[in-house]
Tab-separated table of C-alpha atoms and ligand atoms in Angstrom:
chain	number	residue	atom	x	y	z
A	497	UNK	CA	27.153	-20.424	-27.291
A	498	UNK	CA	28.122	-17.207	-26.373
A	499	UNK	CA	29.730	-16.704	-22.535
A	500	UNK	CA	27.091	-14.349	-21.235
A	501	UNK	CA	23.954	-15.679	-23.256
A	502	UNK	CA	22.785	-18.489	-20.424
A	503	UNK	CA	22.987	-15.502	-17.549
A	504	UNK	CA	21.271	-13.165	-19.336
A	505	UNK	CA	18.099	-16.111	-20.045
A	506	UNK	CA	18.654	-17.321	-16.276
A	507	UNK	CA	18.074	-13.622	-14.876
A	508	UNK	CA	14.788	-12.975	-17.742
A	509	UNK	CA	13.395	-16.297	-16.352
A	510	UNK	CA	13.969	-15.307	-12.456
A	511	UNK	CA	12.216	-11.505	-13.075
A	512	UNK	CA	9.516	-12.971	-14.678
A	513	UNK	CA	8.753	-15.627	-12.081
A	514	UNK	CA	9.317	-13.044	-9.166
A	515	UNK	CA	6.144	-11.370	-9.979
A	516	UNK	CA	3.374	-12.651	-8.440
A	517	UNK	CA	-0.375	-10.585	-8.460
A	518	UNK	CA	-1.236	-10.311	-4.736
A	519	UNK	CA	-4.316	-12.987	-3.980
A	520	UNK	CA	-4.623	-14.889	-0.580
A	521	UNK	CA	-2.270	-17.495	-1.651
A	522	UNK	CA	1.000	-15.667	-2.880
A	523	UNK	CA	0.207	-12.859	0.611
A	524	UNK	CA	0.242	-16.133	2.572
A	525	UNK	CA	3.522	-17.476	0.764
A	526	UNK	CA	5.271	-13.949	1.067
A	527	UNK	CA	4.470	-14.095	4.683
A	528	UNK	CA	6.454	-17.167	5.151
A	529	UNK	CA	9.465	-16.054	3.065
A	530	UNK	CA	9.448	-12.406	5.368
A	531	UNK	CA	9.066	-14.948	8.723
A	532	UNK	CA	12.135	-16.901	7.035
A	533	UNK	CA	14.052	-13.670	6.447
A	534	UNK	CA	13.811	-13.091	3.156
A	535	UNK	CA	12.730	-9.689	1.220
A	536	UNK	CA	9.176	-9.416	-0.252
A	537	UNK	CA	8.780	-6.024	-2.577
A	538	UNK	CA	4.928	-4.863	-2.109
A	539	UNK	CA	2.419	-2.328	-3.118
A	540	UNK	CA	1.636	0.646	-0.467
A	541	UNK	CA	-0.896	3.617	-1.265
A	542	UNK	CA	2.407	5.405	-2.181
A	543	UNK	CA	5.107	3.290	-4.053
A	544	UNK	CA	6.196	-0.091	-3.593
A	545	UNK	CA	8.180	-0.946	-0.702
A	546	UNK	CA	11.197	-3.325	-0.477
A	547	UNK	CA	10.264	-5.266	2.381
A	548	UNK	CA	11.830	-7.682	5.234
A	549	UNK	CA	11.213	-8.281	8.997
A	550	UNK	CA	12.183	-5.290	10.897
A	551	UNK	CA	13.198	-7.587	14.110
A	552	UNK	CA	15.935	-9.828	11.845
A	553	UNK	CA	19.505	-8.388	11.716
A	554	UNK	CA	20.160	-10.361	8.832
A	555	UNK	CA	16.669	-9.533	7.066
A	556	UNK	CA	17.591	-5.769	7.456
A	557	UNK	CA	20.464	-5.880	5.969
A	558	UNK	CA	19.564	-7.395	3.481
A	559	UNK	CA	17.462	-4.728	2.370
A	560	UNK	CA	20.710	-2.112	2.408
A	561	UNK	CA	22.662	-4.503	0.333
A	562	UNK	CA	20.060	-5.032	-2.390
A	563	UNK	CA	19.358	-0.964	-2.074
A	564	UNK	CA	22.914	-0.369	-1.964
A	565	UNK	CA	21.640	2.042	0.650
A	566	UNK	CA	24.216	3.754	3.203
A	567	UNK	CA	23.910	2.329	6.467
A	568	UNK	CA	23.447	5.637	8.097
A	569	UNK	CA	20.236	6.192	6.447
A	570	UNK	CA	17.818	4.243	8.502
A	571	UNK	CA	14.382	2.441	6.911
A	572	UNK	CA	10.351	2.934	7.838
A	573	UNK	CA	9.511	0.560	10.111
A	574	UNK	CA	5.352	-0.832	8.637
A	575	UNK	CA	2.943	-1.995	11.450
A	576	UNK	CA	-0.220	-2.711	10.885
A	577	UNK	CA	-2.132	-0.324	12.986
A	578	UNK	CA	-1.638	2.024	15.892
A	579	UNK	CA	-1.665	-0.631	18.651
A	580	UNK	CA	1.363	-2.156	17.350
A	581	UNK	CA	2.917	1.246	16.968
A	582	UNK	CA	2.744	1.792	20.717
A	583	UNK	CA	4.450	-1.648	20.921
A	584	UNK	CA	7.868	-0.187	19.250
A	585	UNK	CA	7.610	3.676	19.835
A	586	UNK	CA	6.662	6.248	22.680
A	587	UNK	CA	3.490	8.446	21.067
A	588	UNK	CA	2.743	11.586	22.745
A	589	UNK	CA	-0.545	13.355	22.838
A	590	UNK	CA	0.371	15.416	19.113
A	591	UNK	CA	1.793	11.904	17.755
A	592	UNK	CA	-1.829	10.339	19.060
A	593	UNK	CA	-4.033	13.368	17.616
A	594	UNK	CA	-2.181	12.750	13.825
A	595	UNK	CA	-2.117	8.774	13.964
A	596	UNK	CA	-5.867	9.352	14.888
A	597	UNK	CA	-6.293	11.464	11.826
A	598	UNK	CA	-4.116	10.079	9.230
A	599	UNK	CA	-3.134	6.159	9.829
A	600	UNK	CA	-4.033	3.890	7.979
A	601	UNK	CA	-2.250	6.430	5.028
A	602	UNK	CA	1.010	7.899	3.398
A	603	UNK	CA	2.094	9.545	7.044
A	604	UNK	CA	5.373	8.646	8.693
A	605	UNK	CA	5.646	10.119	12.880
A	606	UNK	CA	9.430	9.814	13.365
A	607	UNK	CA	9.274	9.090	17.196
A	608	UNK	CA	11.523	7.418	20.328
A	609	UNK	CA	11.909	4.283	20.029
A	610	UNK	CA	10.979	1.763	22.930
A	611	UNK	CA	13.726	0.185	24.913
A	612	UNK	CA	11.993	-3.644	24.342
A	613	UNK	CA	10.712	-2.799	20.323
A	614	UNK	CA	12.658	-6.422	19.628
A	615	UNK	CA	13.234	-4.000	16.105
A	616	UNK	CA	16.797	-4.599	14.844
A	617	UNK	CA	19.182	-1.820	15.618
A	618	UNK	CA	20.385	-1.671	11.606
A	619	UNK	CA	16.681	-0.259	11.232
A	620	UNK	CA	16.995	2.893	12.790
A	621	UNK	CA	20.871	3.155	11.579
A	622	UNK	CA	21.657	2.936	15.791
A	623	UNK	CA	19.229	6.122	16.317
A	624	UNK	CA	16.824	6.480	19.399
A	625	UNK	CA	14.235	7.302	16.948
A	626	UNK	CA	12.076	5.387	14.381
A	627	UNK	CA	10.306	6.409	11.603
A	628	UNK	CA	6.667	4.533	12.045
A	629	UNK	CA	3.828	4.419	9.470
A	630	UNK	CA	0.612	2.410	9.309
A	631	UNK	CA	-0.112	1.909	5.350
A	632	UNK	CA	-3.578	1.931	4.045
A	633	UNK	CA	-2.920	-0.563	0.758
A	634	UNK	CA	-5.144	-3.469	1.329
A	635	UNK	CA	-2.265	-5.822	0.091
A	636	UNK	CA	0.359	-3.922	2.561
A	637	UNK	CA	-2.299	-4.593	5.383
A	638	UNK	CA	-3.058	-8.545	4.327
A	639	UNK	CA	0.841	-8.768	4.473
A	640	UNK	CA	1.459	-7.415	7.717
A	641	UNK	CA	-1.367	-9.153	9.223
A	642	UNK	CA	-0.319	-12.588	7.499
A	643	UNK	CA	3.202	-12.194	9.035
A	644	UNK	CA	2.703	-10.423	12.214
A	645	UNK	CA	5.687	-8.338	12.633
A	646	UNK	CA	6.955	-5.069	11.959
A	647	UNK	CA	8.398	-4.401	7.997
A	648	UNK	CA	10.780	-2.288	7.761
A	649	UNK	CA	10.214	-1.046	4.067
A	650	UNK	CA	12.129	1.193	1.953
A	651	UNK	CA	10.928	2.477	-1.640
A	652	UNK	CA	11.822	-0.500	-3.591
A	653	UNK	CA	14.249	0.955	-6.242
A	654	UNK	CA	18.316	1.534	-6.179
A	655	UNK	CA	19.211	3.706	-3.389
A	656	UNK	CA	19.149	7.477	-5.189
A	657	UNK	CA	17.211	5.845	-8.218
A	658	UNK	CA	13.952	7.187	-9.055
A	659	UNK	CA	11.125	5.261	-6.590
A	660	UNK	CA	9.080	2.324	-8.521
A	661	UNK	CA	5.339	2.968	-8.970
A	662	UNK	CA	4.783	-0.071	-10.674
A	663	UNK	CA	5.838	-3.907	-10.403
A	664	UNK	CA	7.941	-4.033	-13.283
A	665	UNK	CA	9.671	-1.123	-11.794
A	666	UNK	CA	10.801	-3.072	-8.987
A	667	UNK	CA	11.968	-5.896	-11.184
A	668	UNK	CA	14.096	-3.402	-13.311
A	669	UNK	CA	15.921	-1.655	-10.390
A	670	UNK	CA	16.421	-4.624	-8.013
A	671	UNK	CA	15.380	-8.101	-9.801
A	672	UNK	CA	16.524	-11.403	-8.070
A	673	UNK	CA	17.776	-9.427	-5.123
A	674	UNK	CA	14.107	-9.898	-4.277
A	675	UNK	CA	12.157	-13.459	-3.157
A	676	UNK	CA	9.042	-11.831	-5.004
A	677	UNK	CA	7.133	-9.159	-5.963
A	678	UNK	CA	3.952	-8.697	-4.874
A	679	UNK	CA	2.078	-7.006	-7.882
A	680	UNK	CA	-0.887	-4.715	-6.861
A	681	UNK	CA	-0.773	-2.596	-9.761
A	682	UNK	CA	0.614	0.884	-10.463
A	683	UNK	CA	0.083	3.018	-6.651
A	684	UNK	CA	-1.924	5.812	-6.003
A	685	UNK	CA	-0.387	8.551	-4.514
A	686	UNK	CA	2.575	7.703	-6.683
A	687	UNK	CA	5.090	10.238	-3.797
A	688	UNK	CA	6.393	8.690	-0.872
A	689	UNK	CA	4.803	9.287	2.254
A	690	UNK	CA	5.022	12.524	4.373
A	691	UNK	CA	7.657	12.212	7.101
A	692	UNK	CA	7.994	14.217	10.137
A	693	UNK	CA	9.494	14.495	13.747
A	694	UNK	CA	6.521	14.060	16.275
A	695	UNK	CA	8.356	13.627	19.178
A	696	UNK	CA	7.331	16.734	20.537
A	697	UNK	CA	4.875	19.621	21.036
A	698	UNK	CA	5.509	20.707	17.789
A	699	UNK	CA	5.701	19.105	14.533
A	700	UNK	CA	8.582	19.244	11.727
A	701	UNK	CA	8.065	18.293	8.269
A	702	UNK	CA	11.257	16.236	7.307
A	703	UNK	CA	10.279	15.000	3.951
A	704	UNK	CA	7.181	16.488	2.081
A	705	UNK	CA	5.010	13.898	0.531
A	706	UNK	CA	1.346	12.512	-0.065
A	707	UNK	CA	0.042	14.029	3.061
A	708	UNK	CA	0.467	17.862	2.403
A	709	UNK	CA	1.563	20.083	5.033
A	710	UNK	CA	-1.708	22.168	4.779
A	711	UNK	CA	-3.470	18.583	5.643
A	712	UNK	CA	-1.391	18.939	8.471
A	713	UNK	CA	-1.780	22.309	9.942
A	714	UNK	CA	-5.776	21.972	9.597
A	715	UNK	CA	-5.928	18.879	11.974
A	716	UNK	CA	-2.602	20.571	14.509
A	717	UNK	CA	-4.301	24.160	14.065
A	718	UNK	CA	-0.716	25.433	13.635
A	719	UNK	CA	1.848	26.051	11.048
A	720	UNK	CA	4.044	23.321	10.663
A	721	UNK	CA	7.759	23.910	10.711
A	722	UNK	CA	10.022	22.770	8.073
A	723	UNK	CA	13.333	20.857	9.270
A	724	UNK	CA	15.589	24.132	8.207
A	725	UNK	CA	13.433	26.521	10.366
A	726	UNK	CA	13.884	24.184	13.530
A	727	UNK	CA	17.303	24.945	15.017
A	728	UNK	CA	18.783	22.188	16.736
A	729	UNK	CA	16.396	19.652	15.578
A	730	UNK	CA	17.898	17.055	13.001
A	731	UNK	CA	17.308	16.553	9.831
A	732	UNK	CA	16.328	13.307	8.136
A	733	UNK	CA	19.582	11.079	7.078
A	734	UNK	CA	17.974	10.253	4.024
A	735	UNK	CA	17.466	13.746	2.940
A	736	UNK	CA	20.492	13.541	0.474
A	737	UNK	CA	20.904	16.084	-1.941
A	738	UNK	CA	20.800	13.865	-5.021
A	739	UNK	CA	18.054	11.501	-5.192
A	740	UNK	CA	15.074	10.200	-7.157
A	741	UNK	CA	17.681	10.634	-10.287
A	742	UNK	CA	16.955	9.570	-13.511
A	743	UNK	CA	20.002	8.491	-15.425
A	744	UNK	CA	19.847	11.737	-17.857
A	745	UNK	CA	19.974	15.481	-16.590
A	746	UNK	CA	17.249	16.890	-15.288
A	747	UNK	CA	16.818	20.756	-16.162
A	748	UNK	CA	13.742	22.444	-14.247
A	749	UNK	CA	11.457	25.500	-14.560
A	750	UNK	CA	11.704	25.221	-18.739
A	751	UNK	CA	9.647	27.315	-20.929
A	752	UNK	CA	11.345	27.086	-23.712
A	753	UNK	CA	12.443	23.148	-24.800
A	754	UNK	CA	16.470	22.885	-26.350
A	755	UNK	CA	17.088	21.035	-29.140
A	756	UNK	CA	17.560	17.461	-27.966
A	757	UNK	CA	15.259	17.238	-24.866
A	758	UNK	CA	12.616	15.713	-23.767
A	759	UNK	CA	9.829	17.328	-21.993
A	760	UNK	CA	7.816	16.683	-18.870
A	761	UNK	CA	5.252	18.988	-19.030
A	762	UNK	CA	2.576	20.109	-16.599
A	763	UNK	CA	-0.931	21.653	-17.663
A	764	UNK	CA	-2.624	22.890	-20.740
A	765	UNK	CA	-0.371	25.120	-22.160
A	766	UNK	CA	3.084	23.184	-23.621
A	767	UNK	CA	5.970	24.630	-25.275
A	768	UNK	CA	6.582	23.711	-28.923
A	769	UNK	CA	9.544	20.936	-29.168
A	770	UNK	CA	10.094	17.776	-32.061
A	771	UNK	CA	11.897	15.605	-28.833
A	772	UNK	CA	9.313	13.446	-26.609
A	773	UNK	CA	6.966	14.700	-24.301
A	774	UNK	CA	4.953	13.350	-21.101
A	775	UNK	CA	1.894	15.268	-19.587
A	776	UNK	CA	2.258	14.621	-15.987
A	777	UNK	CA	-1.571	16.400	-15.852
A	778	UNK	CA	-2.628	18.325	-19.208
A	779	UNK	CA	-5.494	19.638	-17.043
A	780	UNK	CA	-3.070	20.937	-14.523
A	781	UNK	CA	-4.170	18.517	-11.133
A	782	UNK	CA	-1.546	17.772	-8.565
A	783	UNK	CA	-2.629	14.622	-8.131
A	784	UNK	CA	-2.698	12.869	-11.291
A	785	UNK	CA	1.183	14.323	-11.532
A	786	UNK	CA	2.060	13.092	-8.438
A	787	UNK	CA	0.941	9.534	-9.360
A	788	UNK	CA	2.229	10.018	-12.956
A	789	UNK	CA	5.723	11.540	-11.536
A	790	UNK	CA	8.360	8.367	-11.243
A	791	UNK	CA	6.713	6.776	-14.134
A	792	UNK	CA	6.877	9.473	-16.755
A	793	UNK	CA	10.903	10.182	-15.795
A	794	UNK	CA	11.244	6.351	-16.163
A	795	UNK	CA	9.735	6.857	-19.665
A	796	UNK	CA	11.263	9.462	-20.942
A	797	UNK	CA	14.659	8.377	-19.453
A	798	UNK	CA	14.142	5.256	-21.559
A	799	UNK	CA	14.231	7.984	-24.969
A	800	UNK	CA	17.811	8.345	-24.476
A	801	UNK	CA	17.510	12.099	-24.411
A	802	UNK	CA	20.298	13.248	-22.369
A	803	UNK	CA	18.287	15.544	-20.447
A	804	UNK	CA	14.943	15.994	-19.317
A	805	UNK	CA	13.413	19.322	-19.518
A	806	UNK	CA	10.502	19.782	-16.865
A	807	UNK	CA	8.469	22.757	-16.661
A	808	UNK	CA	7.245	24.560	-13.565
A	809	UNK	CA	4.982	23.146	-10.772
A	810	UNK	CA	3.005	25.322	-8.680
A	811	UNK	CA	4.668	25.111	-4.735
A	812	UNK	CA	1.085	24.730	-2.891
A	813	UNK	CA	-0.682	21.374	-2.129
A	814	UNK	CA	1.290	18.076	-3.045
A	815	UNK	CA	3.057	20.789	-5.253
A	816	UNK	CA	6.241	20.861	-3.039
A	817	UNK	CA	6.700	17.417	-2.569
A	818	UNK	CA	6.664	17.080	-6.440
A	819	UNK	CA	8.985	19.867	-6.205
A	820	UNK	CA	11.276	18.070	-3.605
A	821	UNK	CA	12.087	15.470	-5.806
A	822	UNK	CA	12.381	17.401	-8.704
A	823	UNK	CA	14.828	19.557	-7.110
A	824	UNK	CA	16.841	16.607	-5.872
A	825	UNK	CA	16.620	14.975	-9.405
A	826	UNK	CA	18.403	17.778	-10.746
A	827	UNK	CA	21.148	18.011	-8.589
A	828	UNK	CA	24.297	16.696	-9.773
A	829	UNK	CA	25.296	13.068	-8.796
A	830	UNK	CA	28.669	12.553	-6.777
B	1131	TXA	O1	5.975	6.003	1.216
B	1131	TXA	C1	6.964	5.622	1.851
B	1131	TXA	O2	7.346	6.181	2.876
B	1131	TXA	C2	7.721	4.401	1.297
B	1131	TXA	C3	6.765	3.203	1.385
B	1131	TXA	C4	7.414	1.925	0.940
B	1131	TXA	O3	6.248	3.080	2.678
B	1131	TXA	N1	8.924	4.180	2.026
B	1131	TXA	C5	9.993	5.013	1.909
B	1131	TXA	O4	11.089	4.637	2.658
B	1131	TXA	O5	10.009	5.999	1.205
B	1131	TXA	P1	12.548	5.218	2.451
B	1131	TXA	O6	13.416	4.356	3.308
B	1131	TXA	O7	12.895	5.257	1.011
B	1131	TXA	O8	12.498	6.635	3.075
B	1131	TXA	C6	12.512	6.798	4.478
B	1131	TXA	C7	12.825	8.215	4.862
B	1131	TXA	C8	14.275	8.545	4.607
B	1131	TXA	O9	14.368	9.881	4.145
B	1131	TXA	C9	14.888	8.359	5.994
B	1131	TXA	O10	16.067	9.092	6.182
B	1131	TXA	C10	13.769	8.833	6.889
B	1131	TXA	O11	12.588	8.375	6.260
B	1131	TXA	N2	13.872	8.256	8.227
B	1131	TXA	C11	13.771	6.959	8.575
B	1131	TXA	N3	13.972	6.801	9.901
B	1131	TXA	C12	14.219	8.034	10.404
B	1131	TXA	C13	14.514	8.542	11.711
B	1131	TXA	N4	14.596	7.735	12.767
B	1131	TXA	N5	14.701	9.872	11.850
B	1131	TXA	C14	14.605	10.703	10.785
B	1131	TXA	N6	14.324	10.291	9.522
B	1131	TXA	C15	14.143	8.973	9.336
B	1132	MG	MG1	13.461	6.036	-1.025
């Protein structure tokens, strides 16, 4: 028999056993492997997250290993509602106002952290912030009330990979650095949630996302500033240029389709091409190409077309966080 052959069956056998569908049982059996220190990939209303308990050294980094996610770049920490929120961060009046309108959902309040949180210092890369979010998946909420801690929870794909959307997406980037996989289906928002700096009277968007910054303003009744436009504030760590990157090239605002590449297209009208082509939304809504967004670059990724040709996305609406990623898809890699 060949050298490699038995790893290669040993590692099929362990991805296909590390999916579980979420029921009562396997929620109840991922709680005890998160309680144990292990990491549990779930569903969220936004992508899956890679998940382990946020008080656990050892748990957290985990999590950066399996990632292979710099240190500096610190995780969400999941509760399950805003009560236990107060338990690890200070909320002012604002934060209060936009938990109140927004949690459970794809929100993230970067805020101080508490002095006695218990979280693990690894989690907020040494910061005296942390990035808090209450997630509205009834399989994130099961989990979280099963266990009864704080998750901290990355996207559950390779650190600067494109974010998984679906189960076997989790299996493909990360598959036995995981205990399990808890399979909910592909998400819904299908863009990582909205992050922003809530510490004080006024509100910076860090990372655009399934909440839209219009969503924002309308409940603040104020424009919200974006992290350039704030001075001394600081940006998120995680805001790396390169990111979400699918292994080919990634060529943006395309009209016209080269001989070779394949196409994500937006809306009704697509230019002529013989390579592959994915309609993120033939009818042109934001939404169904924001949940269609990490999946489709997957796909055509998987052609083997060296680059990807995408054509332009209106900027309003989930618009720029589509944007965001596509802009930091199509920067070039270090
Ligand atoms: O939708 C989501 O937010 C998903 C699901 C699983 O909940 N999670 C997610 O986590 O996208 P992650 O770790 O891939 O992205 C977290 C982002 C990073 O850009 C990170 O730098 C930023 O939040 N962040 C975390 N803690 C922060 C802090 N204390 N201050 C500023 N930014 C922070
Ligand atoms: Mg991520």
């Amino acid at each position: 028999m060949p050298a490699g052959k038995p790893e290669t069956a040993r590692s099929r056998e362990i991805i296909i056993v590390a999916i579980a569908t979420a029921d009562a049982e396997t929620i109840a059996v991922a709680a005890r492997a998160l309680e144990a220190g292990r990491l549990v990939a779930f569903p969220t209303e936004t992508v899956y997250g890679l998940g382990g308990d946020a008080t656990q050294g050892r748990a957290v980094a985990a999590i950066f290993a399996a990632k292979g996610r710099p240190r500096f770049n610190p995780l969400i920490v999941h509760v399950a509602d805003p009560a236990a929120a107060e338990r690890i961060a200070v909320l002012g009046p604002l934060a209060r106002r936009l938990a109140g309108a927004f949690w459970p959902g794809p929100l993230t309040l970067v805020l101080e952290r508490r002095a006695d949180s218990m979280l693990s210092d690894l989690v907020t890369a040494g910061l005296e912030t942390v990035a808090v979010r209450v997630p509205a998946h009834p399989i994130a909420q099961a989990l979280l009330a099963a266990c009864g801690r704080p998750l901290a929870a990355p996207s559950a794909n390779r650190s600067g990979h494109v974010s998984a959307t679906q189960a076997a997406h989790v299996a493909a980037d990360l598959g036995d650095a995981v205990e399990m996989i808890l399979d909910g289906g592909p998400t819904a928002f299908g863009l990582e949630s909205t992050v922003i700096d809530a510490r004080g009277d006024k509100v910076v968007l860090l990372r655009p996302g399934a909440v839209t910054a219009e969503e924002i303003e309308v409940v603040l009744g104020a424009a919200i500033l974006r992290a350039g436009d704030a001075g001394d504030r600081p940006q998120s760590p995680g805001q790396l240029a390169s990111h979400y990157a699918p292994r080919a090239a990634v060529r943006l605002d395309v009209t016209e389709v080269r001989p070779g590449e394949a196409l994500l297209a937006f809306g009704p009208d697509v230019p002529a091409t013989d390579g592959a082509v994915v309609n993120l939304s033939p009818s042109g809504d934001l939404h169904e190409a924001a949940a269609n967004l990490f999946a489709s670059l997957r796909s055509l990724d998987a052609t083997g077309a060296p680059t990807i040709a995408v054509m332009p996305i209106p900027e309003h609406g989930l618009g720029e966080a589509i944007n965001d990623r596509l802009k930091r898809a199509a920067t070039d890699r270090p």
